[in-house]
Short mmCIF file of C-alpha atoms in Angstrom, two decimals:
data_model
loop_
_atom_site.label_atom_id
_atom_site.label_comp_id
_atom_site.label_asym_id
_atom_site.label_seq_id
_atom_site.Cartn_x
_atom_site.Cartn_y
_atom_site.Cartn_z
CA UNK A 3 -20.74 28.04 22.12
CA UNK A 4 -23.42 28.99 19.95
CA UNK A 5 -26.39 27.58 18.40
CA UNK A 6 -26.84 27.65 14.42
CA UNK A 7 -29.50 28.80 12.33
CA UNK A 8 -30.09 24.56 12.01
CA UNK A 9 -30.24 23.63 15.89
CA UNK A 10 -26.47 22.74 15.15
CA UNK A 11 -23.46 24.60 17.65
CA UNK A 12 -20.95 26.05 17.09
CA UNK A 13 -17.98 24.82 19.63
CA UNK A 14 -15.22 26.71 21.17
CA UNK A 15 -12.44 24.47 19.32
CA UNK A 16 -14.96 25.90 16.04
CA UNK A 17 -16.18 22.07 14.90
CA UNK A 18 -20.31 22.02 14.06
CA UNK A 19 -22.11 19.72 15.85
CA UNK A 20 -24.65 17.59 14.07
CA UNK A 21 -28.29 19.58 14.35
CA UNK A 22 -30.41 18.43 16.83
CA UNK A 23 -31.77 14.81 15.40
CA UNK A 24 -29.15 13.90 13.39
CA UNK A 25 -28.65 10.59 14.87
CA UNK A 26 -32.66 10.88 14.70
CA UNK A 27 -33.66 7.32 12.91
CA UNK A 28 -30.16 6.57 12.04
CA UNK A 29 -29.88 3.23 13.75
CA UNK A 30 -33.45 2.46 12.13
CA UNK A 31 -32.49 3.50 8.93
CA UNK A 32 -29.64 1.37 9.11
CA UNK A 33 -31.42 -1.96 10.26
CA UNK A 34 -33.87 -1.06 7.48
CA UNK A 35 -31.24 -0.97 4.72
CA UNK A 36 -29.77 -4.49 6.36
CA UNK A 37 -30.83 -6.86 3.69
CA UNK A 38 -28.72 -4.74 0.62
CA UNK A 39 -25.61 -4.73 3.27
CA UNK A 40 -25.99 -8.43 3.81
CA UNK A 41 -25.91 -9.19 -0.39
CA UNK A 42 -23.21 -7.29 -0.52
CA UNK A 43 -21.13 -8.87 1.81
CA UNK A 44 -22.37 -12.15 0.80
CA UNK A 45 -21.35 -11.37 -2.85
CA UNK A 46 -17.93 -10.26 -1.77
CA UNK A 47 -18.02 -13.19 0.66
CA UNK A 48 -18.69 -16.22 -2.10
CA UNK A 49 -15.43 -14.72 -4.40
CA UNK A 50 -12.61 -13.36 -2.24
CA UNK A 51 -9.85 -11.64 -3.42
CA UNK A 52 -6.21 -11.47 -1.80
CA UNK A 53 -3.21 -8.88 -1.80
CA UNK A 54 -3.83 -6.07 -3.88
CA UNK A 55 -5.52 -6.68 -7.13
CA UNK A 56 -9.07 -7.14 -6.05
CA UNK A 57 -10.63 -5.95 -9.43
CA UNK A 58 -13.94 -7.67 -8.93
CA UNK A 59 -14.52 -6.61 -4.95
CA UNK A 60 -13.27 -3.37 -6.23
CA UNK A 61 -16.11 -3.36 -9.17
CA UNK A 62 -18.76 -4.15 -6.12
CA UNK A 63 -17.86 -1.40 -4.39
CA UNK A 64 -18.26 0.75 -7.19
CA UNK A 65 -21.19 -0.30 -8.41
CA UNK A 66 -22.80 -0.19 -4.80
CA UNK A 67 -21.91 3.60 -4.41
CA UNK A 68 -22.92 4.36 -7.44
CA UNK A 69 -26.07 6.92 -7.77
CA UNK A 70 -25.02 8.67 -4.34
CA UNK A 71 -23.38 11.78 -5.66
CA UNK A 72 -19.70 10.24 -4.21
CA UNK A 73 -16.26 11.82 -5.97
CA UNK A 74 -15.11 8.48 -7.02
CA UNK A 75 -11.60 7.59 -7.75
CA UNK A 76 -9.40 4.44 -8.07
CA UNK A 77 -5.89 3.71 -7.50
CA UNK A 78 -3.17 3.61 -9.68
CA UNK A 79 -0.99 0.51 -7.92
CA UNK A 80 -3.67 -1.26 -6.27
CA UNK A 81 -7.55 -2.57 -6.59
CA UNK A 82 -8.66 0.94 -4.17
CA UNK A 83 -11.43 2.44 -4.02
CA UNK A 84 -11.87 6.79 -2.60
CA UNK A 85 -15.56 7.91 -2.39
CA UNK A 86 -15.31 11.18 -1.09
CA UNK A 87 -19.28 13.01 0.11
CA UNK A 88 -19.30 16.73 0.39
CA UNK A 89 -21.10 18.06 3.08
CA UNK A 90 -23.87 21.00 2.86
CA UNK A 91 -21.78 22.50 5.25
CA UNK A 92 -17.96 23.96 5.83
CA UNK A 93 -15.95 21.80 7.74
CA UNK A 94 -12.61 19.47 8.21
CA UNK A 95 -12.71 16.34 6.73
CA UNK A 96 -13.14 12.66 8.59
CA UNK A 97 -12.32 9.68 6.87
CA UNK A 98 -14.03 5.97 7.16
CA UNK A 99 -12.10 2.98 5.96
CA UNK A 100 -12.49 -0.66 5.29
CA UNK A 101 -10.04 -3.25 4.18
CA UNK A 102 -11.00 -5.57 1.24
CA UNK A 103 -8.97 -8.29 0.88
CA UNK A 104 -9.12 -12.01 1.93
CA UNK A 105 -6.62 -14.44 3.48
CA UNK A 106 -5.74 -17.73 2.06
CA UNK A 107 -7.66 -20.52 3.73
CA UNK A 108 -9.96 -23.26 2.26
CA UNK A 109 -13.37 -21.99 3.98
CA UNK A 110 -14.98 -24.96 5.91
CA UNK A 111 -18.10 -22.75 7.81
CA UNK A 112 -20.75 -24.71 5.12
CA UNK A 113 -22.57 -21.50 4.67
CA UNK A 114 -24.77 -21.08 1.37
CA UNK A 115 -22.67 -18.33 0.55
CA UNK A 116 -19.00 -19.87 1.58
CA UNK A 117 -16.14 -19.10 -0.70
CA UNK A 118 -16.32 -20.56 -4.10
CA UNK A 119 -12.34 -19.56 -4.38
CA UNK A 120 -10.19 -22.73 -3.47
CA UNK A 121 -7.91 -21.40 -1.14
CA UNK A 122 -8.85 -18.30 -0.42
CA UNK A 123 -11.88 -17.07 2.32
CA UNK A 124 -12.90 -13.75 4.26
CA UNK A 125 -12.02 -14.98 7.32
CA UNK A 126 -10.81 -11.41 9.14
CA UNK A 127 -14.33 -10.09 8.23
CA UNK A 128 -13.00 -7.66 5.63
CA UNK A 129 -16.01 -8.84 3.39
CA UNK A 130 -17.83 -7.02 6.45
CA UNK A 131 -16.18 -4.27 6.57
CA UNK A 132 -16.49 -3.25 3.15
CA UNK A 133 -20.36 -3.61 3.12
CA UNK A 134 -20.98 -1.73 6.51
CA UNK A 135 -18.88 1.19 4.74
CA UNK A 136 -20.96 1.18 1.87
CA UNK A 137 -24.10 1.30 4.37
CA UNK A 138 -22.41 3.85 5.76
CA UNK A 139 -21.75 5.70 2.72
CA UNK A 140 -25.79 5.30 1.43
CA UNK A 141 -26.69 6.98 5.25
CA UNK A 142 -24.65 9.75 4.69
CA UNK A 143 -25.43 10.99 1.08
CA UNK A 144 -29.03 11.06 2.68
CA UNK A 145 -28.00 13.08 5.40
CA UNK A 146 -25.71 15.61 3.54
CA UNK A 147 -27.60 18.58 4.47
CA UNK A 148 -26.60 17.97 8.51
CA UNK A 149 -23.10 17.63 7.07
CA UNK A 150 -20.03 19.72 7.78
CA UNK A 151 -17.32 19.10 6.09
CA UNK A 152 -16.57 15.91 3.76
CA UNK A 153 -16.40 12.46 4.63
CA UNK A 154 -13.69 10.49 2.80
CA UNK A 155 -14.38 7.05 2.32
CA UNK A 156 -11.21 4.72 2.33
CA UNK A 157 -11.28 1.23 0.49
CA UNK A 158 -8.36 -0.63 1.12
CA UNK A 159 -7.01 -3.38 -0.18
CA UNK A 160 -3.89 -5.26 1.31
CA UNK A 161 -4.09 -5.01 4.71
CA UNK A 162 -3.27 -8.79 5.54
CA UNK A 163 -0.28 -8.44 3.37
CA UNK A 164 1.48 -5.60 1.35
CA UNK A 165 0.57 -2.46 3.54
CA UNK A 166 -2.28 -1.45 1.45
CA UNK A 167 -2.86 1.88 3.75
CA UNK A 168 0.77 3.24 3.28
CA UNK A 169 0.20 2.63 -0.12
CA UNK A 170 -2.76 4.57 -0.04
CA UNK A 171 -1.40 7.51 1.37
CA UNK A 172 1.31 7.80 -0.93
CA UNK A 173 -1.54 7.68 -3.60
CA UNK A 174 -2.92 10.56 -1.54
CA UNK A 175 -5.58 9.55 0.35
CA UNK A 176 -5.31 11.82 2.90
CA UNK A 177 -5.18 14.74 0.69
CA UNK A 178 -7.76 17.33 0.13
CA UNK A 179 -8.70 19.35 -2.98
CA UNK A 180 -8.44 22.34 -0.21
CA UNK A 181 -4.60 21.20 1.22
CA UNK A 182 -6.92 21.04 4.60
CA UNK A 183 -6.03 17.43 4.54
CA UNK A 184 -7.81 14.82 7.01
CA UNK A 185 -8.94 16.01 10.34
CA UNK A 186 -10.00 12.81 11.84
CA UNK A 187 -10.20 8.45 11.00
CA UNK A 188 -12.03 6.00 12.12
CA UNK A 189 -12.55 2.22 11.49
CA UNK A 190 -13.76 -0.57 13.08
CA UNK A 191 -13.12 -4.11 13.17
CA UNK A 192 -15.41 -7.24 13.71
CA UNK A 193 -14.94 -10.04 16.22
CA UNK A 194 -16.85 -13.31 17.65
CA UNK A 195 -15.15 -12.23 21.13
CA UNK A 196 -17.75 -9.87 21.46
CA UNK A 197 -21.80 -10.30 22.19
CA UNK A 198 -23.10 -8.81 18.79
CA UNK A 199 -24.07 -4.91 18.07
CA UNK A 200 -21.78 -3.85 20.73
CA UNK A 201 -18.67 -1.69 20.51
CA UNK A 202 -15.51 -2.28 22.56
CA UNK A 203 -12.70 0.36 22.43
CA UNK A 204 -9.78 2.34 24.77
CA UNK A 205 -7.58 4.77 23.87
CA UNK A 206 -3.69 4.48 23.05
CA UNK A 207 -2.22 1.26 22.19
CA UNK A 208 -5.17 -0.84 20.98
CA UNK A 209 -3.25 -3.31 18.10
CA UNK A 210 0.73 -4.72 18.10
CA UNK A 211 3.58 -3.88 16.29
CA UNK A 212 3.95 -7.07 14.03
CA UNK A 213 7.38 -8.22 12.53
CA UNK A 214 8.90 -11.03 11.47
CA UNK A 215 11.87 -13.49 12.51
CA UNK A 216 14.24 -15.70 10.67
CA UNK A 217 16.84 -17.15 12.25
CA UNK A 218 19.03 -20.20 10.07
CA UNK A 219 21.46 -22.51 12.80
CA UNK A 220 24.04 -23.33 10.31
CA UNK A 221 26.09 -26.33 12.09
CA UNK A 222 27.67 -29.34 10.14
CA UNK A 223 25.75 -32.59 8.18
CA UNK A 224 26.71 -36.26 8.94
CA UNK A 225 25.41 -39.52 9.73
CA UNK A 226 22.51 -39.88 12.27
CA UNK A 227 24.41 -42.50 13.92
CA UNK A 228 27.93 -40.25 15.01
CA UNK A 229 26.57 -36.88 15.65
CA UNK A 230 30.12 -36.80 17.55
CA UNK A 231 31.07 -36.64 14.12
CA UNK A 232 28.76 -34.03 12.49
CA UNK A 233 27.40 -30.51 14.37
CA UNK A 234 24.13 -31.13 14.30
CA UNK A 235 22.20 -27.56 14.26
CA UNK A 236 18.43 -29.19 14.99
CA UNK A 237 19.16 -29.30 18.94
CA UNK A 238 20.94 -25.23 18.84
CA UNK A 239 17.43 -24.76 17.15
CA UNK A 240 15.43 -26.00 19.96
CA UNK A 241 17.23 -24.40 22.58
CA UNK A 242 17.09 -20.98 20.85
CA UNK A 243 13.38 -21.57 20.96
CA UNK A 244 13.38 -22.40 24.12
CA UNK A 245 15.46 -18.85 25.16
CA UNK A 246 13.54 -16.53 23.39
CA UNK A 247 10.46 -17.64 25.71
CA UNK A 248 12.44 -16.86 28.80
CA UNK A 249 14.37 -13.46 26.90
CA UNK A 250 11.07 -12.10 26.97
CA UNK A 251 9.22 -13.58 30.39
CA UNK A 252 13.04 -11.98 32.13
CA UNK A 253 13.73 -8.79 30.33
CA UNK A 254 10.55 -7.56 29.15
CA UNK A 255 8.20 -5.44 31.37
CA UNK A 256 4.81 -6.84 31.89
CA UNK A 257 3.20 -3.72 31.45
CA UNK A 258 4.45 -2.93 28.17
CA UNK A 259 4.18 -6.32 26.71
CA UNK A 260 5.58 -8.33 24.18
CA UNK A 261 4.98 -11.77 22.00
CA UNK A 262 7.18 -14.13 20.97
CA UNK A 263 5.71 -16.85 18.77
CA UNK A 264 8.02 -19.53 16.39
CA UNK A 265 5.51 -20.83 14.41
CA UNK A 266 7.90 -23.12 12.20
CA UNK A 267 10.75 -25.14 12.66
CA UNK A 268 12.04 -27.09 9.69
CA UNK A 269 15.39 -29.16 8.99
CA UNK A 270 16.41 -32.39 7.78
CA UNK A 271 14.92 -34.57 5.16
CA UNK A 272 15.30 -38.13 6.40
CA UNK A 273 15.44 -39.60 9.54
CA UNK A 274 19.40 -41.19 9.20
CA UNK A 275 21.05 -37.68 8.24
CA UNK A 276 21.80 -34.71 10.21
CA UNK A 277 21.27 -31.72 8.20
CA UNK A 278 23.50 -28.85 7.68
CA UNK A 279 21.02 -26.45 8.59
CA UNK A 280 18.03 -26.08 10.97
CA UNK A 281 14.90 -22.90 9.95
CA UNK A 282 13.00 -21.30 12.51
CA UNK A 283 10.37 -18.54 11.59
CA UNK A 284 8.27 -16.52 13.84
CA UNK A 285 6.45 -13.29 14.67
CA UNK A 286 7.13 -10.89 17.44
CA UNK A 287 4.92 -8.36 18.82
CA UNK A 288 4.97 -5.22 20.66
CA UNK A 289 3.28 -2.67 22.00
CA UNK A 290 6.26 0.86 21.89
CA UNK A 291 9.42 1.45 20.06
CA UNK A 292 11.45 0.64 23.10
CA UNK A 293 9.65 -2.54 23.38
CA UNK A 294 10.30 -3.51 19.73
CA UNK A 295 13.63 -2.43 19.86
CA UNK A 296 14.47 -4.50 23.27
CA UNK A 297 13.05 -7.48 21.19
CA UNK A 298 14.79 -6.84 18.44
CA UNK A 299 18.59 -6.98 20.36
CA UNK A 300 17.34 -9.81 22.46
CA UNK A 301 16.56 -11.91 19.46
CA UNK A 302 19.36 -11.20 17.77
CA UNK A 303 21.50 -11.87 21.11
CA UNK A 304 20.13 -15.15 22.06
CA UNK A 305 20.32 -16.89 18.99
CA UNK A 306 24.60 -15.58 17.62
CA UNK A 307 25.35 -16.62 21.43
CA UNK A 308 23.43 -19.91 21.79
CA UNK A 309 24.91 -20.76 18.62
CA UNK A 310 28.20 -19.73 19.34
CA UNK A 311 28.06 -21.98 22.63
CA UNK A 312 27.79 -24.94 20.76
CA UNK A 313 30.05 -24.22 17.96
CA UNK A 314 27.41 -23.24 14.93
CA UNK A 315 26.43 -20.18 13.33
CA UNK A 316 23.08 -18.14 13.81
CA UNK A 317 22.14 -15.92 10.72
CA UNK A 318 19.39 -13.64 12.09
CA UNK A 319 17.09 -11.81 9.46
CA UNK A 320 14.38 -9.22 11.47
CA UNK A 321 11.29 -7.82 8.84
CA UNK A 322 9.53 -4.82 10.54
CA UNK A 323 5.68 -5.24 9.91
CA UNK A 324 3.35 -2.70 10.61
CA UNK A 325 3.26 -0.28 13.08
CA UNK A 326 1.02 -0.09 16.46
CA UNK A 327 -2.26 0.90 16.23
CA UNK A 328 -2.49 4.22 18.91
CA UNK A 329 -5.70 5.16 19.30
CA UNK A 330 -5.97 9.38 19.84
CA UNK A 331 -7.56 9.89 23.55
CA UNK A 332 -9.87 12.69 21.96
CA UNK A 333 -11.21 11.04 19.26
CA UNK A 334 -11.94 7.73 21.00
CA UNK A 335 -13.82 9.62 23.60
CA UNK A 336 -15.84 11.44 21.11
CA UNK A 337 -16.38 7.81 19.68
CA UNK A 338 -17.10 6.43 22.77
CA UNK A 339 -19.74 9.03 23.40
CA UNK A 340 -21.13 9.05 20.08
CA UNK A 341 -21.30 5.25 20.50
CA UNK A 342 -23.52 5.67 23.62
CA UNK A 343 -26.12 8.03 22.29
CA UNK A 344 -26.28 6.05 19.07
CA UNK A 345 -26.65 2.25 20.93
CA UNK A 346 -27.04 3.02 24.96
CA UNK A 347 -24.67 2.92 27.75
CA UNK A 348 -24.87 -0.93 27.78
CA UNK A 349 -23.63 -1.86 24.16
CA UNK A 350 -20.46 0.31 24.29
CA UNK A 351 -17.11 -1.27 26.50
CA UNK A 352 -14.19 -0.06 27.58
CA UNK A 353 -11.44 -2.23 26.06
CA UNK A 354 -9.10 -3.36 29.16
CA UNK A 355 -6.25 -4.46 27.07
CA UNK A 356 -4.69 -4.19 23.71
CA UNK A 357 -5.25 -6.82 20.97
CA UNK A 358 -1.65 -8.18 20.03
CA UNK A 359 -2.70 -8.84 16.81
CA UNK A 360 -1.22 -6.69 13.60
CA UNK A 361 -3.77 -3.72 11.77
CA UNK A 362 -2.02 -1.45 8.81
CA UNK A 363 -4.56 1.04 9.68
CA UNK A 364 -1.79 1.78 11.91
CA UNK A 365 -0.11 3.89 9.23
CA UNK A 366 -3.58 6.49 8.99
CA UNK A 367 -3.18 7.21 12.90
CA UNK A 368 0.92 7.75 12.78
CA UNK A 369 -0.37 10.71 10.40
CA UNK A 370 -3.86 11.85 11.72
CA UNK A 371 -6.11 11.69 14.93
CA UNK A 372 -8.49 8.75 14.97
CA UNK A 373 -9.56 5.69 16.62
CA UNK A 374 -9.84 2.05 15.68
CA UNK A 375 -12.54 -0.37 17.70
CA UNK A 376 -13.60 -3.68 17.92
CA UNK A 377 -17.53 -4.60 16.71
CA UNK A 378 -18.78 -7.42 18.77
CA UNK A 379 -20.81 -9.76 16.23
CA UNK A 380 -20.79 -12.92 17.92
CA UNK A 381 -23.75 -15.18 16.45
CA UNK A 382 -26.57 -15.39 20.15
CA UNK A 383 -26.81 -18.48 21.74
CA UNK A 384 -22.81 -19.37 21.14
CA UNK A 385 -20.53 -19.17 24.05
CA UNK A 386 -17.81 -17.05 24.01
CA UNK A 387 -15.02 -19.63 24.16
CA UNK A 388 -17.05 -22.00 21.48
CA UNK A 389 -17.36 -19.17 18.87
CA UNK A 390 -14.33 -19.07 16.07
CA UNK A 391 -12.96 -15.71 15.94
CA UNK A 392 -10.95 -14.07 13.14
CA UNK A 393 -8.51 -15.77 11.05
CA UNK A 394 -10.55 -18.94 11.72
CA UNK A 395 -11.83 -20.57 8.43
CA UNK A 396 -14.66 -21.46 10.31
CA UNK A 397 -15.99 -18.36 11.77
CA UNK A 398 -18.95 -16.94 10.69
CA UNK A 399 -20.71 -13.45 12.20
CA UNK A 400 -23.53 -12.53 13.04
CA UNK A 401 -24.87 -10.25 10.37
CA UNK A 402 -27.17 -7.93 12.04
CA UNK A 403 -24.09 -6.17 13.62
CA UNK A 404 -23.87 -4.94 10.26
CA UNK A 405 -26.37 -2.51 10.66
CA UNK A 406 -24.82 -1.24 13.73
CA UNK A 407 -21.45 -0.70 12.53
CA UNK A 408 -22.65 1.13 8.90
CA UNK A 409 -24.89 3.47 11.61
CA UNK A 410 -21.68 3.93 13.86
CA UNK A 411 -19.39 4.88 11.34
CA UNK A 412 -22.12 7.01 9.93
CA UNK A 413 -22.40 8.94 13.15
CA UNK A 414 -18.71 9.15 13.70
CA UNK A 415 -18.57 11.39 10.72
CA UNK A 416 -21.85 13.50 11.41
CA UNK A 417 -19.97 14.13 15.28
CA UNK A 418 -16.53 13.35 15.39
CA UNK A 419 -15.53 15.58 18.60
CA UNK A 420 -14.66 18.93 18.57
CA UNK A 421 -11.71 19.29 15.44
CA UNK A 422 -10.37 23.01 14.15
CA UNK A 423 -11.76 24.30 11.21
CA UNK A 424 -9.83 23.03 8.34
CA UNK A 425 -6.56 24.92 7.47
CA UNK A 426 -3.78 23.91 5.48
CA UNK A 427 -1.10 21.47 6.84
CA UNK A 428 2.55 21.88 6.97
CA UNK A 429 3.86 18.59 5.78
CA UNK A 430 7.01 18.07 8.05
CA UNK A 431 10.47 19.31 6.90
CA UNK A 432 8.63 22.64 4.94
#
């Protein structure tokens, strides 16, 4: 190792380390700028946007990064928005991202800034997200001269529904003008589980594997009052239910978990007729591909043979969602550590288990090193089982954790661990 001209070193894997003092003020800085990331987010906040045509969140964004000296571009197929800052300094290149888009619930947290969209609210904090990035951005162009590298800033819309990331990347986010490509990604995501400002993470599996089921009992209508008559598929239904909770409780290893949930059950539509048919819809999540493919057959298994047992017909339709989210041991100990010089031992948490909840950020990390982890913003004085979390539409955040997170993701680009200089990548297959 050796020490730059700038108080910087050089390491033996050849990544600069920030100067001495580059996290110097940064948290301050970032509390400072607070009020500007809390109109943003309240702006985005009070008229969400879903899937991924977000042309007014994505005209925020732009606006807010304007005047920083950003490479801006847009995307072709959806609302996006790359901001990519050029360091003072050679380097590889770390990317930031945020999602952008909403989910469709009728908000009911009565703050002065709650949604003014029937049927549509930020309630998975993306409105959060997308402000602390734009702090994070504003830090950054100020600090360009303790910069190596380039920071790529990745807006993102679609990430409750339509893949947004993948669609990114094959809009070439993770390109360079160099052929470098990314070196590094990082993102975080807020939660009421947490006390506020403090950052929980572990390395590996740290989100599920999310698809979907479909399963239609196909049996035979008649009158309610000779179901010898009729085969009445409502009863197959429940019992296939009722086996995929013990499928999974007997064949699945506890250690490499997996969810069933059927969240709806419909058939009929009066009380003197049995129906033809009987609906049941559901998620299932998992943690590894052996996992999600012992789920798969089990599913698929359970509900043909239950059926068959009592004379009906299963059709089973399986979606595949998105990937696990597999958090890169070196980078989430270079974010850990980074974590702890920004904030103190005492605000950053190992993260004992996996969340089983879905994150398409997935997709970045099957293609480069990175870590994803969880911002506690939990409003003080609220217990942890009384606070709504995520997905709630009536959870609302504590907002100076917004500082926090734009200064984290700030100084996981200005120290991201030791990463090679940048070279060009061989794409697989050439």
């Amino acid at each position: 190792m050796r020490v730059t001209a700038e108080g910087g070193t050089v390491t033996a894997a050849g990544r600069d380390t920030p100067p001495r003092g580059a996290f110097a003020g940064l948290l301050a800085e970032a509390r400072a700028a607070l009020p500007g990331i809390v109109a943003l987010r309240r702006s985005i906040h009070r008229f969400p946007e879903r899937g991924t045509h977000l042309p007014r969140t994505q005209q925020a964004v732009l606006e807010a990064l304007g005047g920083l000296g950003l490479d801006l571009a847009t995307g072709s197929r959806l609302s996006s928005v790359t901001a990519t800052l050029e360091g003072a300094r050679p380097g590889p290149t770390v990317l930031l991202r945020a999602d952008m888009d909403a989910l469709p619930l009728d908000e009911e947290t009565g703050l002065d800034f709650a949604s003014r969209v029937p049927g549509s609210m930020h309630a998975c904090g993306h409105d959060t997200h997308t402000a602390m990035l734009v702090g994070a951005a504003r830090l950054l162009a100020a600090r360009r001269p303790l910069l190596a590298g380039r920071v790529v800033f990745m807006f993102q819309p679609a990430e409750e529904s339509g893949g947004g990331a993948r669609q990114m990347i094959d809009e070439g986010v993770l390109e360079t003008a160099d052929g470098s490509g990314v070196a590094a990604a990082f993102a975080l995501h807020i939660t009421t589980r947490f006390e506020s400002g403090t950052l929980h993470l572990r390395p590996g599996p740290t989100f599920a594997a999310s698809d979907g089921l479909h399963v239609t009992v196909r049996g035979r209508g008649g009158h309610a009052s000779a179901p010898h008559r009729a085969l009445d598929p409502v009863p197959v239904a429940c019992e296939i239910v009722q086996a995929l909770q013990t499928m999974v409780t007997r064949t699945v290893d506890v250690f490499d978990p997996a969810v069933v949930t059927v969240a709806s059950i419909h058939a009929g539509t009066t009380a003197n007729v049995i129906p033809e048919t009987a609906e049941i819809r559901g998620t299932f999540r998992t943690l590894s591909p052996d996992t999600r493919q012992l789920v798969r057959d089990g599913i698929t298994r359970v509900a043909h043979h239950i059926a068959a047992a009592h004379g009906a017909h299963a059709d089973v339709t399986l979606t595949e969602g998105y990937p696990p989210v597999v958090n890169d041991p070196a980078r989430t100990a270079a974010l850990h550590d980074t974590a702890v010089t920004l904030l103190g031992p005492d605000r950053v948490h190992h993260l004992p288990a996996p969340f089983m909840g879905a994150e398409d950020f997935s997709y970045v990390l099957q293609r480069v090193p990175g870590a994803m982890a969880f911002l506690g913003a939990r409003p003080p004085g609220t217990p942890p089982a009384g606070a709504p979390d995520i997905h709630s539409n009536r959870v609302v955040f504590d907002e100076n954790a917004l500082a926090t997170g734009a200064a984290l993701h700030a100084a996981a680009a200005l120290q991201p661990g030791p990463l090679p200089d940048a070279v060009p990548r061989v794409r697989p297959g050439t």
